[in-house]
mmCIF file of C-alpha atoms and ligand atoms in Angstrom:
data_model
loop_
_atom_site.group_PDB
_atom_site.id
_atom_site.type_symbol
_atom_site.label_atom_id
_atom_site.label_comp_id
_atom_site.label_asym_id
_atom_site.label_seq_id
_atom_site.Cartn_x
_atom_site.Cartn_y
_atom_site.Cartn_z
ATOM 1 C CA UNK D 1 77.594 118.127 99.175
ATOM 2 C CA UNK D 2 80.764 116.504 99.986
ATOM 3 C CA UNK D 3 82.743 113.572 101.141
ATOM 4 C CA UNK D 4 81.674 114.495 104.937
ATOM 5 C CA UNK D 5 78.548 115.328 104.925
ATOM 6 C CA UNK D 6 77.111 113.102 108.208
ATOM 7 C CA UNK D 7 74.578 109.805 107.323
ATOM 8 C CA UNK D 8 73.014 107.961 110.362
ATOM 9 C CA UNK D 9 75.145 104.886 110.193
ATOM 10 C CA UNK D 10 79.072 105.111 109.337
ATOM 11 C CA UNK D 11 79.410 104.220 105.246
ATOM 12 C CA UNK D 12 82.531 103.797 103.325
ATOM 13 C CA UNK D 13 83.210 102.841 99.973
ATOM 14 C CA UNK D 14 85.557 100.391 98.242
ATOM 15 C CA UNK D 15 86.897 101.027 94.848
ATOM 16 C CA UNK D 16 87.789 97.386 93.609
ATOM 17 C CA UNK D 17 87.959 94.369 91.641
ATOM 18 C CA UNK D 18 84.700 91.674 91.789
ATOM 19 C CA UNK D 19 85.790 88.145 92.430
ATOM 20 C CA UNK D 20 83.621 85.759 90.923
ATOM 21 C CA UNK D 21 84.494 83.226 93.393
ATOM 22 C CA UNK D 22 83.587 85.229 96.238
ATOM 23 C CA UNK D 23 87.132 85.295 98.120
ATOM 24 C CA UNK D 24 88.745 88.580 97.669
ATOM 25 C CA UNK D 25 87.785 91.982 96.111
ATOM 26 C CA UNK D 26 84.199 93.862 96.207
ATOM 27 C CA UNK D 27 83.016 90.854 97.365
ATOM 28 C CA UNK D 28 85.296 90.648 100.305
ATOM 29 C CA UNK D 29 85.623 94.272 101.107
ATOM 30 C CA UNK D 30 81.924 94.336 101.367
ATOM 31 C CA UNK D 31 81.115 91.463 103.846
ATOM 32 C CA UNK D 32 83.895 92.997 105.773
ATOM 33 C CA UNK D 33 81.744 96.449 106.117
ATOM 34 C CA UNK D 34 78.780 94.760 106.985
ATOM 35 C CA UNK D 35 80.697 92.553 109.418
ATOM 36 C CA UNK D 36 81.833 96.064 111.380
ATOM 37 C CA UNK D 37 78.175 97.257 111.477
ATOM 38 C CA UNK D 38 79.209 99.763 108.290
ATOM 39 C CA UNK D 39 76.979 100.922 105.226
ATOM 40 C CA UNK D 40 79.396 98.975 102.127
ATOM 41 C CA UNK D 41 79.264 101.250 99.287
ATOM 42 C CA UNK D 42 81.494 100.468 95.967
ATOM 43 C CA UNK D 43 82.517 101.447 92.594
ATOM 44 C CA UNK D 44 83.741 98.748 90.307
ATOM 45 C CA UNK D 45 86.851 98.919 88.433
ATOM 46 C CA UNK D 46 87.251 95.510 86.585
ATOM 47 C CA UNK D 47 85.375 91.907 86.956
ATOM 48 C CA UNK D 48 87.414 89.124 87.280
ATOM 49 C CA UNK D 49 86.490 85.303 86.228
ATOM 50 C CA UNK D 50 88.262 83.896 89.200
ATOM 51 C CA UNK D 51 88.337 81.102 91.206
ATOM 52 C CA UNK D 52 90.448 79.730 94.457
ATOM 53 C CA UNK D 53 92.627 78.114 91.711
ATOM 54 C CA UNK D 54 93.494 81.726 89.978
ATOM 55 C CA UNK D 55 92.059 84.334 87.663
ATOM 56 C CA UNK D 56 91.194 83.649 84.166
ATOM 57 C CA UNK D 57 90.087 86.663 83.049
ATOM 58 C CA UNK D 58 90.031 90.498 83.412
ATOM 59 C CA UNK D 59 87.587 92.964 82.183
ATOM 60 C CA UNK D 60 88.147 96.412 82.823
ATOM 61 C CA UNK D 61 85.277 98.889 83.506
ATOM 62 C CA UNK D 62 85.927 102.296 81.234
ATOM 63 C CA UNK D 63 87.282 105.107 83.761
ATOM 64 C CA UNK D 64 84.267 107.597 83.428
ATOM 65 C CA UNK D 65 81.798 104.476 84.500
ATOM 66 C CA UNK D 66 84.455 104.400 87.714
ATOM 67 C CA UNK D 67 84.019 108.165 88.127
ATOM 68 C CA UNK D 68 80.444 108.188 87.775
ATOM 69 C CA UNK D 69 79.752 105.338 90.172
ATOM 70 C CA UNK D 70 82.071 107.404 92.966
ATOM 71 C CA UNK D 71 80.051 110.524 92.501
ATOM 72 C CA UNK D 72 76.987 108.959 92.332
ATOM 73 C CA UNK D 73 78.138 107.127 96.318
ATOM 74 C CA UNK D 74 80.041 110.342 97.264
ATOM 75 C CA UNK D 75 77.431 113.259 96.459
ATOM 76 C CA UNK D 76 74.246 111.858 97.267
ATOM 77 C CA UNK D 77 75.421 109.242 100.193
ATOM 78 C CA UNK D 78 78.440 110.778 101.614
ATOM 79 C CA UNK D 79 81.592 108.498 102.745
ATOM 80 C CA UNK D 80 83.663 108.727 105.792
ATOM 81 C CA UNK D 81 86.442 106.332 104.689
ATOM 82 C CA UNK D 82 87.589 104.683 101.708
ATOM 83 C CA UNK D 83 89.262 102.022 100.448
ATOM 84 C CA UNK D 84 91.024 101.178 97.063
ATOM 85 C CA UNK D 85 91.783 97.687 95.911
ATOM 86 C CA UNK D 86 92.250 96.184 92.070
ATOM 87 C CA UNK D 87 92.245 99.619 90.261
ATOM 88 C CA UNK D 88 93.761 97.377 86.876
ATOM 89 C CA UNK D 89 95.588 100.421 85.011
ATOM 90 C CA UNK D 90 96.534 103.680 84.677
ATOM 91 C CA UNK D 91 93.553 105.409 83.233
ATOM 92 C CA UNK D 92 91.574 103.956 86.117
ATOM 93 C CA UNK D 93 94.328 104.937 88.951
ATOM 94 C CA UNK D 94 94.498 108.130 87.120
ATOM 95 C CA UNK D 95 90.515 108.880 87.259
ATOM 96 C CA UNK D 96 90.505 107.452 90.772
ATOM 97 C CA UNK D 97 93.530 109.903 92.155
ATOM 98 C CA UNK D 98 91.463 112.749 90.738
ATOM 99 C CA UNK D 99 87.791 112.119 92.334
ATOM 100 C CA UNK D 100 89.594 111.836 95.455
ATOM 101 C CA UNK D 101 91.238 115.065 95.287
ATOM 102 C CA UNK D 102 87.879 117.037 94.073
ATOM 103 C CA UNK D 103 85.167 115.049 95.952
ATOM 104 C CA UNK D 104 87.402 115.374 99.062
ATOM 105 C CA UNK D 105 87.592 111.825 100.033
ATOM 106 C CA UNK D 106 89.530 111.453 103.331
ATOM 107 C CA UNK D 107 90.663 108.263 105.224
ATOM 108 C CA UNK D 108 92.030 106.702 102.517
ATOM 109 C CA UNK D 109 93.415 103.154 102.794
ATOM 110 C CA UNK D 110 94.889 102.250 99.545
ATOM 111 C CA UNK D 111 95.784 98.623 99.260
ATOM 112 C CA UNK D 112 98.408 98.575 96.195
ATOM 113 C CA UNK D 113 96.967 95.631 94.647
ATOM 114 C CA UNK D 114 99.402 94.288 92.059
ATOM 115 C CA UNK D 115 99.735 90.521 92.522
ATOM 116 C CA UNK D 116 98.142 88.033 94.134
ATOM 117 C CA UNK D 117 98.628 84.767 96.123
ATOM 118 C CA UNK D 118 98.663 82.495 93.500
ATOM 119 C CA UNK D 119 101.360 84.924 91.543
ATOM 120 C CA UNK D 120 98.691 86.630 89.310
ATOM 121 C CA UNK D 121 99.757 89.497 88.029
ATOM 122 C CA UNK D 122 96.938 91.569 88.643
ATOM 123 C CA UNK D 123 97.752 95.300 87.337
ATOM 124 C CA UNK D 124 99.918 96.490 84.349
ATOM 125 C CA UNK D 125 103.659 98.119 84.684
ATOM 126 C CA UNK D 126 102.738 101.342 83.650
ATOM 127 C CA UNK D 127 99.479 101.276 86.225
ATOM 128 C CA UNK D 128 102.412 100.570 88.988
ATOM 129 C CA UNK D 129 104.190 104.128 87.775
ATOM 130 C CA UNK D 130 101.129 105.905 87.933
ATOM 131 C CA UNK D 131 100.109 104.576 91.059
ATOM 132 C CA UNK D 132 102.902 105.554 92.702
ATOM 133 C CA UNK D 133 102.951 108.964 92.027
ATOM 134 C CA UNK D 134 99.035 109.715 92.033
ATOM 135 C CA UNK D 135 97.252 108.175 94.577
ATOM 136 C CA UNK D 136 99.768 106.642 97.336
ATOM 137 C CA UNK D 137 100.391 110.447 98.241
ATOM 138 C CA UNK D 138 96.677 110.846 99.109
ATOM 139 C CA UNK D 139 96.862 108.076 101.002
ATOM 140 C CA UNK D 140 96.135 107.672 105.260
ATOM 141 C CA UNK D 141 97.627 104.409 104.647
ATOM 142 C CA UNK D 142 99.086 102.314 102.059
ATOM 143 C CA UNK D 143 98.908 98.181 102.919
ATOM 144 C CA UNK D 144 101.761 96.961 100.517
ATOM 145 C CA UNK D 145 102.183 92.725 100.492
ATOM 146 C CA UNK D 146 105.716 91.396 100.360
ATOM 147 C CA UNK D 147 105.495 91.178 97.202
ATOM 148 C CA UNK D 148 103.987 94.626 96.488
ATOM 149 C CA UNK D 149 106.271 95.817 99.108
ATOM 150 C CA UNK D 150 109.379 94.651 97.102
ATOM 151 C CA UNK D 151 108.062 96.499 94.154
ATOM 152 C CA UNK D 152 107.661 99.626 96.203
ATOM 153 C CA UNK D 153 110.783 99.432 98.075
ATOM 154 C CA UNK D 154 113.232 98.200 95.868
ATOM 155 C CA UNK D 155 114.639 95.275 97.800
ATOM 156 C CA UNK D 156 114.209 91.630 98.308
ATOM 157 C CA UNK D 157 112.594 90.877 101.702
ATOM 158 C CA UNK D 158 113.670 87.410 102.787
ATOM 159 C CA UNK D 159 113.525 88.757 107.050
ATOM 160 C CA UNK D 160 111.919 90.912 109.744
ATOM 161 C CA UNK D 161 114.761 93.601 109.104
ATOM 162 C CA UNK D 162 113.875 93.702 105.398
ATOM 163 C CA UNK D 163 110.525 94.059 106.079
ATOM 164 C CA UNK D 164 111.353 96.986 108.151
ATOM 165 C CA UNK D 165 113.760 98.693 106.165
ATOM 166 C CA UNK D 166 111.318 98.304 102.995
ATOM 167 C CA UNK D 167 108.817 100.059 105.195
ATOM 168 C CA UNK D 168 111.341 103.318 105.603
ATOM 169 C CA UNK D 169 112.050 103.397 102.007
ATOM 170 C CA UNK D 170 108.177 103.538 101.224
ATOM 171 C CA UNK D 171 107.314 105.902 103.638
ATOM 172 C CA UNK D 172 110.410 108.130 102.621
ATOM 173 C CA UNK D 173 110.532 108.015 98.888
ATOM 174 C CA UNK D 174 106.499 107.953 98.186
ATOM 175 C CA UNK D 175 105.889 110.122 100.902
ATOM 176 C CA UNK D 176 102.596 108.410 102.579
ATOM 177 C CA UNK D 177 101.645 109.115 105.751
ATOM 178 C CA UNK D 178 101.858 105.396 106.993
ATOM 179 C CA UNK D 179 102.757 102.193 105.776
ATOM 180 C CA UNK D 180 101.793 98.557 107.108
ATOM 181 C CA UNK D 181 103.588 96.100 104.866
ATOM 182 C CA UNK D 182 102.244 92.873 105.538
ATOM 183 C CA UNK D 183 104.111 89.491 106.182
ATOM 184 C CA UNK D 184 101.142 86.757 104.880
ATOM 185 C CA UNK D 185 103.296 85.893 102.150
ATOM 186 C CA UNK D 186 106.931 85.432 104.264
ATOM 187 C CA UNK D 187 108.428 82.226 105.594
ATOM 188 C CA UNK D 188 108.112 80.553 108.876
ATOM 189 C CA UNK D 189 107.519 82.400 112.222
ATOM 190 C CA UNK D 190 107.308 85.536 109.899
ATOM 191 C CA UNK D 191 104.032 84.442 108.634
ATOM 192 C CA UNK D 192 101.192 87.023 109.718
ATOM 193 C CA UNK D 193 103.893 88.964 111.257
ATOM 194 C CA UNK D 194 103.244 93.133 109.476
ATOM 195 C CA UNK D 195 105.337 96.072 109.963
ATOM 196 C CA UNK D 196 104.125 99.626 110.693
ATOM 197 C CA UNK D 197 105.909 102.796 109.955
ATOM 198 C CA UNK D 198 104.424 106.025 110.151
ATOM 199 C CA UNK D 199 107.474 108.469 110.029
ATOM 200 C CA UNK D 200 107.743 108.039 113.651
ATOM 201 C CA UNK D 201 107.081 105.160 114.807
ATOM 202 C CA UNK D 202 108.146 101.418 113.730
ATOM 203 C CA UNK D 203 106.075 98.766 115.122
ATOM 204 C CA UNK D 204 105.775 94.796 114.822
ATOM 205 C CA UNK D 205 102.201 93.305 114.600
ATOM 206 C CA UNK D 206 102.024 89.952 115.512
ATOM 207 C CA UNK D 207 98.853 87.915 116.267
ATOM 208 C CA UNK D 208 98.735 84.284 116.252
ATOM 209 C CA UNK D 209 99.896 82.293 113.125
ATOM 210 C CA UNK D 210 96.795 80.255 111.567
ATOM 211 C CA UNK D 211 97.855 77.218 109.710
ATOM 212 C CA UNK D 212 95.514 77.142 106.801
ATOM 213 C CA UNK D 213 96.024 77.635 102.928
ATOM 214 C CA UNK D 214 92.530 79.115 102.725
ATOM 215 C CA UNK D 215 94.258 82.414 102.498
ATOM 216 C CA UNK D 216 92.364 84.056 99.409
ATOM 217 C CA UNK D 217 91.052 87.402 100.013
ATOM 218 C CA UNK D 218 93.375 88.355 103.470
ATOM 219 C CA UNK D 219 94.516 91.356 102.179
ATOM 220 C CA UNK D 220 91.182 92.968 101.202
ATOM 221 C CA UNK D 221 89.624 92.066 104.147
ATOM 222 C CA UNK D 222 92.244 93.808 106.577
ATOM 223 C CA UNK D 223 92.078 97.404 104.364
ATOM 224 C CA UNK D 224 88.667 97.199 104.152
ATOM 225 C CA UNK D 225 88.764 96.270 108.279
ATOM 226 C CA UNK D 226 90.844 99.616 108.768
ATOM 227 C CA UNK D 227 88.842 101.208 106.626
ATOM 228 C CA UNK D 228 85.777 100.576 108.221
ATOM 229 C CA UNK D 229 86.931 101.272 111.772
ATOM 230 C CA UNK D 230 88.326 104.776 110.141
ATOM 231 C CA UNK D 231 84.576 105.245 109.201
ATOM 232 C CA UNK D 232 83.972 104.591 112.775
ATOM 233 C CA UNK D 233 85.978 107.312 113.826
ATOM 234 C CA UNK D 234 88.621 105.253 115.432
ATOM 235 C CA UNK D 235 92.319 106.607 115.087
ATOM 236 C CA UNK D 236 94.248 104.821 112.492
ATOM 237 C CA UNK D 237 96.573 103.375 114.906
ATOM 238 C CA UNK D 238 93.177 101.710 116.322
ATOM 239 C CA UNK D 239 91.553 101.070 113.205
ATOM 240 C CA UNK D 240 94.883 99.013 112.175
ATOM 241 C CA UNK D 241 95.197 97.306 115.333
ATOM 242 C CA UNK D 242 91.479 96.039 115.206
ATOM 243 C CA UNK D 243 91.796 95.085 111.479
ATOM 244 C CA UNK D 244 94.786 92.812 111.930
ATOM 245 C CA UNK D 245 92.915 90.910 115.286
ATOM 246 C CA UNK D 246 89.862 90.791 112.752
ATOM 247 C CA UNK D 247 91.215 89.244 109.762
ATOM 248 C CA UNK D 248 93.457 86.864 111.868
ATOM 249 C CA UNK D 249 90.023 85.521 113.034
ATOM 250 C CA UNK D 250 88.347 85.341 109.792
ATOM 251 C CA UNK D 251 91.712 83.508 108.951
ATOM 252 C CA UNK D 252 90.903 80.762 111.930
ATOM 253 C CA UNK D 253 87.627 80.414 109.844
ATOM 254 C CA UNK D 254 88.951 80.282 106.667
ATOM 255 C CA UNK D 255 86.507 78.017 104.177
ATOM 256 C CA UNK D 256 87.527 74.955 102.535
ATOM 257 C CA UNK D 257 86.130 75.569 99.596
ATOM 258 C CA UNK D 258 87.262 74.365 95.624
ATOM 259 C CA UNK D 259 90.096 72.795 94.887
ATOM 260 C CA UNK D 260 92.935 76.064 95.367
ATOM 261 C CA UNK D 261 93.131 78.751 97.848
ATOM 262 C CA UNK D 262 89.510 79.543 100.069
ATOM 263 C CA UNK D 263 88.653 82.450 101.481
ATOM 264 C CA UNK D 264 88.438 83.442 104.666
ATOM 265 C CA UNK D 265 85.282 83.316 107.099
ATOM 266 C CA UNK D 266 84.038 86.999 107.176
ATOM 267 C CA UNK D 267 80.696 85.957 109.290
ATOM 268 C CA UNK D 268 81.900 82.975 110.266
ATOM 269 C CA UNK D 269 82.948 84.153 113.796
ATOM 270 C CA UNK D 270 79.024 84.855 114.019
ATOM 271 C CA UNK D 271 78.155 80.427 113.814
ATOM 272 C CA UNK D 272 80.322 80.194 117.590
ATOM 273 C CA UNK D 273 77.620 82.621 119.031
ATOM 274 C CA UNK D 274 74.706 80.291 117.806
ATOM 275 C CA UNK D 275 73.802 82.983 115.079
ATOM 276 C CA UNK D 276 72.947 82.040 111.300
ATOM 277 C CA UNK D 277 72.843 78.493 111.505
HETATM 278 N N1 ATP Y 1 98.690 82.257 107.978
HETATM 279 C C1 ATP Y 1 98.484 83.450 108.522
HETATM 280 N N2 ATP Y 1 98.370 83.583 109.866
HETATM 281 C C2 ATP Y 1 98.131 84.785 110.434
HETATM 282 N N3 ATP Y 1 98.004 85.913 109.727
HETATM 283 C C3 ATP Y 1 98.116 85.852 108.386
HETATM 284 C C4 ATP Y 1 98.358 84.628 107.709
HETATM 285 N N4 ATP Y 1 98.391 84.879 106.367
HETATM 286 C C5 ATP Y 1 98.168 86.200 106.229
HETATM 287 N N5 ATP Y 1 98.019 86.801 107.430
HETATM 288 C C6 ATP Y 1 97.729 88.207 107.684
HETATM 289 O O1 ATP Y 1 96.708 88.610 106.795
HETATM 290 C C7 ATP Y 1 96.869 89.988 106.448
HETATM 291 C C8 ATP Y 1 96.970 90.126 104.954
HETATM 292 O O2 ATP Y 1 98.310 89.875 104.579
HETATM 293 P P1 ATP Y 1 98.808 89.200 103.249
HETATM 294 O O3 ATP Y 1 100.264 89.339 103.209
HETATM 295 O O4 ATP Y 1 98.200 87.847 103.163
HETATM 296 O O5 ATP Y 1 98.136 90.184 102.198
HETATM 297 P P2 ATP Y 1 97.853 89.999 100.655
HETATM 298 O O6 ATP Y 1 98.866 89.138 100.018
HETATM 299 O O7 ATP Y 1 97.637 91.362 100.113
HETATM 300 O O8 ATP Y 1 96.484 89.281 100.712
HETATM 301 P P3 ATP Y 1 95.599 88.834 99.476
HETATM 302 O O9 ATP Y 1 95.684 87.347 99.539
HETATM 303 O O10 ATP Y 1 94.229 89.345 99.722
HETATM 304 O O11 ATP Y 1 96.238 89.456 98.269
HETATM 305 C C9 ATP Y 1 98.124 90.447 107.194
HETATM 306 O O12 ATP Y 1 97.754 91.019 108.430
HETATM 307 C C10 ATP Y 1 98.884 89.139 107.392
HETATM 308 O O13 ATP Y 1 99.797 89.207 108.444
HETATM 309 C C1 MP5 Y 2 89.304 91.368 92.351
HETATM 310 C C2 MP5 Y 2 90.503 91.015 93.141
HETATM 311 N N1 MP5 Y 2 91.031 91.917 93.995
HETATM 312 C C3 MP5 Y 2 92.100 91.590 94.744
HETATM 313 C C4 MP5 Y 2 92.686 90.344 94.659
HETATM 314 C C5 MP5 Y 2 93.889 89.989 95.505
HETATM 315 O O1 MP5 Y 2 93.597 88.963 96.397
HETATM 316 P P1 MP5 Y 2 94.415 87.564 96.432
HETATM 317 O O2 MP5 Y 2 95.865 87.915 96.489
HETATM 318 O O3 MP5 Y 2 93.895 86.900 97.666
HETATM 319 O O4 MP5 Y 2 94.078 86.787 95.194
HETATM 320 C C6 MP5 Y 2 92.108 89.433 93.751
HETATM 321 N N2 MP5 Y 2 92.605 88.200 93.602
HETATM 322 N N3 MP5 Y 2 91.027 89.793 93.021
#
């Protein structure tokens, strides 16, 4: 049995980070399956104490538990996208990268989780290393914050042009097959604005800019969006396309909850069509 073997309904998996609070991770990536009508399974990599005010604690789940919870989804179950968020360090990245090359996992979105919103450094500097050279390779397509993207890249993104020209040096020097590096944390009109490269073409997303600090969570939601539609069977220029126009209106339904950053509304959109009141 392998990564393709057909189920009735489309499933992917998410290999992640749980969020105690709800906003971002496991948590997130899985409302966001269910959302796009998509069987959510996931292997855990750590478990965060975290809150919308930051993230107290990390506990990292031993490698072969990650392994065996991705064989256990892949043989039996059968994915037909994946998604990778908080992967922690390198032993994890490392078992990750290889399960993905054996069990055949294709559609790969790998979101290069290493720090968050609130400037929590989220993964170690030797997990970054690793990362690069293991897993972005095998990815579809890598989803790269500012932040992460100035890691990647090498430069300081302050405008659109940087954003673009980080984009080229991702795609070039760590050889994925496309790149969306995403503008939630930039300045101004730049705000929600995310650049595309895919070796060929370089393309500006823009959607309309929410005002809201509820922001916790935006960047799981849209790779596990594009993953899901990529478990659909949509292209990935599709499946990106969607994601973006979903998260911006989970954004628009963000929830103010605790006293930091809330998360956004994954069903909320469901509430303006009179269902789950
Ligand atoms: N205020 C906003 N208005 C519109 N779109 C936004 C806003 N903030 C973020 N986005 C969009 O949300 C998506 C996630 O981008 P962002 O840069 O926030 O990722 P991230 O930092 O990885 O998220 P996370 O908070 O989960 O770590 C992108 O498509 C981005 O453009
Ligand atoms: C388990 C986990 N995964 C990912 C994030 C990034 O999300 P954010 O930048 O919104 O905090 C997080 N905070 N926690």
């Amino acid at each position: 049995m392998n990564a393709q073997k057909k189920p009735r309904v489309p499933v992917a998996l998410t290999i992640a980070g749980s969020d105690s609070g709800g906003g971002a991770g496991i948590q997130a990536d899985l409302r966001t399956f269910a959302f796009h009508c998509v069987h959510g399974t996931s292997a855990i990599t750590c478990v965060t104490a975290q809150n919308t005010l930051g993230v107290n604690r990390v506990d990292a789940i031993p490698p072969e538990a990650v392994v065996a919870q991705i064989q256990a989804v892949v043989q039996d179950i059968g994915v037909q996208a994946a998604k990778t968020g908080m992967l922690l360090n390198q032993e994890i990245i490392f078992a990750v990268a290889q399960q993905v090359e054996t069990l055949q996992i294709h559609n790969l979105v790998v979101d290069p989780v290493m720090v968050s919103r609130t400037g929590a450094q989220l993964i170690d500097d030797e997990a970054v290393k690793t990362l690069r050279h293991t897993l972005i390779p095998k990815a579809a397509i890598i989803t790269p914050n500012r932040y992460e993207a100035q890691i990647l890249s090498g430069l300081e993104i302050y405008s659109l042009e940087d954003m673009q020209a980080a984009a080229e040096i991702i795609h070039k020097t760590l050889r994925t097959n496309a790149v969306l590096v995403k503008g939630g944390g930039m300045q101004g009109n730049l705000r929600g604005v995310d650049i595309w490269f895919d070796g060929e073409k370089l393309e500006i997303l823009t959607t309309k800019q929410v005002e809201t600090t509820n922001t916790h969570g935006t960047g799981c939601t849209l790779s596990a969006a594009i993953a899901a539609n990529l478990a659909k069977g949509k292209n990935l220029w599709s499946a990106v396309q969607q994601a973006k126009e979903y998260v911006t209106t989970a954004l628009t339904c963000a929830l103010d909850i605790g006293e930091g950053q809330g998360p956004v509304g994954h069903f909320f959109p469901l509430l303006e069509l009179g269902i789950g009141e």
